C-alpha positions as a printed NumPy array, in Angstrom:
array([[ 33.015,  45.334,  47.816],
       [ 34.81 ,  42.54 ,  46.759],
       [ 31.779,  40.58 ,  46.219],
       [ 30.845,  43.458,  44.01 ],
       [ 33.854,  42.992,  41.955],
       [ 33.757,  39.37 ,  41.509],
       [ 30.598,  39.988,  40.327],
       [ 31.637,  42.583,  37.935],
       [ 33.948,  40.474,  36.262],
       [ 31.753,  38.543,  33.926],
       [ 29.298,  40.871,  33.61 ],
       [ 32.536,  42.859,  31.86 ],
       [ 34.144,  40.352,  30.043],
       [ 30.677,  39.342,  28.247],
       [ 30.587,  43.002,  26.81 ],
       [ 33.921,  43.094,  25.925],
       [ 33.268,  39.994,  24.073],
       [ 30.085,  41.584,  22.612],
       [ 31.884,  44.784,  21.371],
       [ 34.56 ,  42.724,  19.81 ],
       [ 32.408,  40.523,  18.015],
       [ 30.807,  43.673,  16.559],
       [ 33.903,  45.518,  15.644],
       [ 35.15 ,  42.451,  14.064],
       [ 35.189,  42.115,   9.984],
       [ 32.771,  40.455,   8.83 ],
       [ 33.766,  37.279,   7.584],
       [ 32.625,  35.71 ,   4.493],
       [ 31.831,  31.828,   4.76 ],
       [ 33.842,  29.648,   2.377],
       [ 31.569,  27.29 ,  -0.064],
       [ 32.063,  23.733,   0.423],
       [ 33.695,  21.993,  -2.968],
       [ 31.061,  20.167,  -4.56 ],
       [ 32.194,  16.363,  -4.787],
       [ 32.167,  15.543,  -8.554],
       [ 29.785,  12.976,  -9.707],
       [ 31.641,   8.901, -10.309],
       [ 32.594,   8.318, -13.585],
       [ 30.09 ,   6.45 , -15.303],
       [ 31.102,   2.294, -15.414],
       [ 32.457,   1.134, -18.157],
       [ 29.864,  -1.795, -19.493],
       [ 31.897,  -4.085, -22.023],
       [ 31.19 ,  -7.349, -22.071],
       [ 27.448,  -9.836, -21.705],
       [ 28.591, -10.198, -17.922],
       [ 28.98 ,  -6.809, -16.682],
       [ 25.221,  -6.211, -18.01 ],
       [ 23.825,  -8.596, -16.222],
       [ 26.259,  -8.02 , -13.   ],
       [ 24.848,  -4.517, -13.104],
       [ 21.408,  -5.521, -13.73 ],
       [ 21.336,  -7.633, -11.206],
       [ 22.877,  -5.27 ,  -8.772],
       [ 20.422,  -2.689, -10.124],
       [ 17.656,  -5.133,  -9.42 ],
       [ 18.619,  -5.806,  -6.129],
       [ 19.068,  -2.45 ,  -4.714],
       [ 16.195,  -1.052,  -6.098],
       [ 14.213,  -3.946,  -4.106],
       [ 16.072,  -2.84 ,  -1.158],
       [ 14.975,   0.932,  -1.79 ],
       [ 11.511,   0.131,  -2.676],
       [ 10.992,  -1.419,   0.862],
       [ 12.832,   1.27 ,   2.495],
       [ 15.398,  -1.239,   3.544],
       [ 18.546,   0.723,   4.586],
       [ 22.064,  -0.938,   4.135],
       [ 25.537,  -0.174,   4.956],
       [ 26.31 ,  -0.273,   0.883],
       [ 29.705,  -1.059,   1.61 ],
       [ 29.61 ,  -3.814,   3.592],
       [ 26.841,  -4.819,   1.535],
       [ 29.706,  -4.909,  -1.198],
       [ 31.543,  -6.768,   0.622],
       [ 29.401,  -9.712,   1.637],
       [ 28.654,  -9.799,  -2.188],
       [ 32.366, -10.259,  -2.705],
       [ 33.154, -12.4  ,  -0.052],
       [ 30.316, -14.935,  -1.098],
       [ 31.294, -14.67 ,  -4.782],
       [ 35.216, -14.941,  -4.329],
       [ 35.042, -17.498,  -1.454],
       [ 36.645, -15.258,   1.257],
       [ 35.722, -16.306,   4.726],
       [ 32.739, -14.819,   6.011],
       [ 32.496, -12.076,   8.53 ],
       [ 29.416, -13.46 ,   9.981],
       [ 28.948, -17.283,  10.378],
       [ 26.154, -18.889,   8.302],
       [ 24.157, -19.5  ,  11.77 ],
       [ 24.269, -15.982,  12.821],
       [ 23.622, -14.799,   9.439],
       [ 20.355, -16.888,   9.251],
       [ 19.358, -15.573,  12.482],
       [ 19.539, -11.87 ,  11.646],
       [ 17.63 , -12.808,   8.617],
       [ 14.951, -14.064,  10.487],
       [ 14.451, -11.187,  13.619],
       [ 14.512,  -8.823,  10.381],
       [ 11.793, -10.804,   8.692],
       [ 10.011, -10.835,  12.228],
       [ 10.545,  -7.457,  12.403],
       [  9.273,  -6.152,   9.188],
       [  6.33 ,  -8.384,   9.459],
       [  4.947,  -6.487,  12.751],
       [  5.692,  -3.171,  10.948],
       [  3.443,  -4.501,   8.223],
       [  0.362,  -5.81 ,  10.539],
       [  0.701,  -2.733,  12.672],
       [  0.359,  -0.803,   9.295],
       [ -2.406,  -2.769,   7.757],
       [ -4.233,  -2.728,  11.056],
       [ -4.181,   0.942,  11.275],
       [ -5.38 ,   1.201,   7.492],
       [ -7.994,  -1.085,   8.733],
       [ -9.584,   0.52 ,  11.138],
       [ -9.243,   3.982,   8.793],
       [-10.791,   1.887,   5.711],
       [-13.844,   0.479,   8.349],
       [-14.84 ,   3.988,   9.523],
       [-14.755,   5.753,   5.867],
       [-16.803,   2.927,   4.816],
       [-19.308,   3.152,   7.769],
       [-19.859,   6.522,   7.298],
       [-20.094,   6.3  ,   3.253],
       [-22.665,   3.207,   4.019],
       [-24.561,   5.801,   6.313],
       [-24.717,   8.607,   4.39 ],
       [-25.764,   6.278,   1.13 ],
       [-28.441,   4.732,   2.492],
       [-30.582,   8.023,   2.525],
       [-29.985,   8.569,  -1.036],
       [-33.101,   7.851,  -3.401],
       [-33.75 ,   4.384,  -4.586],
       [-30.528,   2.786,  -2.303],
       [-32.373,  -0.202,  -0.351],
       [-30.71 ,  -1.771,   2.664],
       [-30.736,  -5.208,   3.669],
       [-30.854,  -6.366,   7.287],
       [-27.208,  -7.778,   6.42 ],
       [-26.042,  -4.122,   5.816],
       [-26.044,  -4.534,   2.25 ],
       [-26.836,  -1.763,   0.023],
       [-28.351,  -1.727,  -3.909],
       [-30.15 ,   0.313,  -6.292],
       [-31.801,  -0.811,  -9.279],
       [-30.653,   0.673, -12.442],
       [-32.513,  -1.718, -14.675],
       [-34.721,  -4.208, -13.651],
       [-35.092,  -7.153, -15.675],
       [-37.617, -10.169, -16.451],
       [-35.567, -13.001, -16.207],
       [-35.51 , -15.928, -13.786],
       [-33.525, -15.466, -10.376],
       [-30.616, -17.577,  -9.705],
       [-29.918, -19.653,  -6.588],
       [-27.097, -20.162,  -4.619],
       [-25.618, -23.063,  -6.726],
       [-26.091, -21.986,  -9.963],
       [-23.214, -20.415, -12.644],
       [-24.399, -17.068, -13.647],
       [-22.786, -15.278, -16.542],
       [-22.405, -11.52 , -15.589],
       [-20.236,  -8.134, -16.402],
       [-19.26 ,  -5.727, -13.304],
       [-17.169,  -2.914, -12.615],
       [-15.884,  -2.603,  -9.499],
       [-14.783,   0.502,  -7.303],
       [-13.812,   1.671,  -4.203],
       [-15.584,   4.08 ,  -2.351],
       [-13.884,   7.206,  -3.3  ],
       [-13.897,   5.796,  -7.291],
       [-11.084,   4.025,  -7.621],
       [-10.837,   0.863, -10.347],
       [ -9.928,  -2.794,  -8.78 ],
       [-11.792,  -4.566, -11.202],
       [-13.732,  -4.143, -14.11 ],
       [-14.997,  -7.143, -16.673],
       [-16.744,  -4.33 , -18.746],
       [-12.937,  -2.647, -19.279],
       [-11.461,  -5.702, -20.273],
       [-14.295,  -6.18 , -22.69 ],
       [-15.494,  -9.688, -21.715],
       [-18.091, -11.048, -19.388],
       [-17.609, -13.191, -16.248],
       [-18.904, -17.214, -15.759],
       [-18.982, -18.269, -11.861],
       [-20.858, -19.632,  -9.388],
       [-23.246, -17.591,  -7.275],
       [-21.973, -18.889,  -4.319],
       [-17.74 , -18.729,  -5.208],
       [-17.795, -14.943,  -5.022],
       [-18.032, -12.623,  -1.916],
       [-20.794, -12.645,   0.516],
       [-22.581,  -9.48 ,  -0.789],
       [-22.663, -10.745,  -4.426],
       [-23.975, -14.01 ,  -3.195],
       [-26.728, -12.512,  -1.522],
       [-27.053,  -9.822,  -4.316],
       [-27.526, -12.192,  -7.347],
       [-30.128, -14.391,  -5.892],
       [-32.279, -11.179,  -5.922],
       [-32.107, -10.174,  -9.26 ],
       [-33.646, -11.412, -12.652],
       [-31.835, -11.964, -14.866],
       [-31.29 ,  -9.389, -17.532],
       [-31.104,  -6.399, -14.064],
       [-28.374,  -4.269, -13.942],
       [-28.018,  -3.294, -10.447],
       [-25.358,  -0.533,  -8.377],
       [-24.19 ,  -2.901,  -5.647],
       [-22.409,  -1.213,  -2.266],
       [-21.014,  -3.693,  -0.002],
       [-19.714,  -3.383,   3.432],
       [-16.161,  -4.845,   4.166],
       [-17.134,  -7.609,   6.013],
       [-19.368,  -9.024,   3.302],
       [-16.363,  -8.465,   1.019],
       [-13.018,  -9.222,   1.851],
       [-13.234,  -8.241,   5.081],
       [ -9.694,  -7.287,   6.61 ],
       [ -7.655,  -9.755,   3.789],
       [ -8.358,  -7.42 ,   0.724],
       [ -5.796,  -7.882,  -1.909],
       [ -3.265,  -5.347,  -2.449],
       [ -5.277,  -3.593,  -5.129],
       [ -8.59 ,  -3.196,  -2.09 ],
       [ -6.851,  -3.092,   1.077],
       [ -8.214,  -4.322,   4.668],
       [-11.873,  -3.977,   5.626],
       [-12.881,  -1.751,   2.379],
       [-16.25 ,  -1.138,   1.155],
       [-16.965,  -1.571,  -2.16 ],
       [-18.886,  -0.575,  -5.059],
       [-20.222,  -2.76 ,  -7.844],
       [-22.159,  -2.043, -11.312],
       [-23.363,  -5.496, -11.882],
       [-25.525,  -7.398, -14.952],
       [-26.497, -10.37 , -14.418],
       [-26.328, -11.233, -18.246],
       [-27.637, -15.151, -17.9  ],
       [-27.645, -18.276, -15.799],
       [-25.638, -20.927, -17.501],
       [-26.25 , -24.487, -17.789],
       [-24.702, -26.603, -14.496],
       [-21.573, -28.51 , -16.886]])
């Protein structure tokens, strides 16, 4: 019985707790104030522009990399180093933290790259694929790809000759890199100071061809595009060979 009681007692307290909480009021949640916004600085003289320009300049940086500081002891190393107050870390410690964060951020950025990589390899192996079946798209035993558009009647250049030329160059889902026919002037260079796939590309057509050009990454820039490419893209190329110049 007493068991039976003890057991009871919980049991009875959570619905007196329950019938309490619904008999109770209801109670209406107070808002929260809403902080109000700084006052705006006061800019008066040549050197609090370019203080705050500078401190505009150099947080944005920090924001644009996703760099997160503790902005007041940010403040404070900036005051302590232009005031001369001793520092709070010694100039040792502070070049070592530099450097792990340096270390740091650079694995971020090859594990990032790496894995855009390998995502820019297999879109471009499977555009590459699918292109090749299209009409008129040849395929070279390198894995190069070309159609003509015009074929012309000129003589072929060779690997060590400067050929004048105008391009346009995408990636594979139409994006502009490059384009000499945008910036309204053709190209001089040598036929073999340019990526693999134009190397191979220009020694096969006369001069006066236009040709569509799609290149696999690794006879492009491979995984070291630049910024504007990215690793291990394919690319696409409208290409006329306009002349082969003169050896200076």
């Amino acid at each position: 019985m007493k068991k039976a009681f003890l057991t009871l007692i919980p049991a009875l307290a959570l619905s007196t707790t329950v019938l309490v909480a619904q008999t109770k009021p209801a109670v209406t949640a107070k808002k929260a104030p809403v902080a109000a916004a700084p006052a705006k600085l006061k800019i008066l003289t040549k050197k609090d522009s370019l203080s705050y320009a500078i401190g505009f300049a150099m947080a944005s940086n920090l924001k644009q990399q996703n760099i997160a500081v503790n902005s007041a002891t940010f403040q404070r190393a900036t005051k302590d180093v232009l005031t001369g107050q001793p520092l709070s870390l010694d100039e040792a410690t502070i070049q070592n933290v530099l450097m792990q964060f340096q270390q740091e951020m650079q694995a971020k950025a090859n594990a990032e790259k790496s894995k855009d990589g390998e995502i820019n390899k297999m879109a471009g192996q499977k555009f590459l694929e699918e292109n090749k079946k299209k009409e008129g798209v040849v395929t070279l035993p390198s894995g190069l790809q070309y159609k003509i558009i015009k074929e012309g009647t000129g003589a072929k250049p060779s690997a060590t000759d400067q050929v004048k030329t105008h391009y346009h160059g995408t990636l594979i889902d139409g994006k502009v890199f490059d384009s000499s026919v945008d910036r309204g002037e053709p190209v001089t260079f040598g036929v073999n100071q340019v990526i693999k796939g134009w190397t191979e590309a220009l020694q096969l057509m006369p001069v006066g061809s236009k040709w569509k050009l799609f290149i696999p990454a690794d006879l492009a820039y491979g995984e070291f595009g630049p910024p504007s490419i990215g690793p291990s893209q394919a690319l696409i190329f409208d290409v006329e060979l306009i002349s082969i110049e003169p050896a200076k």
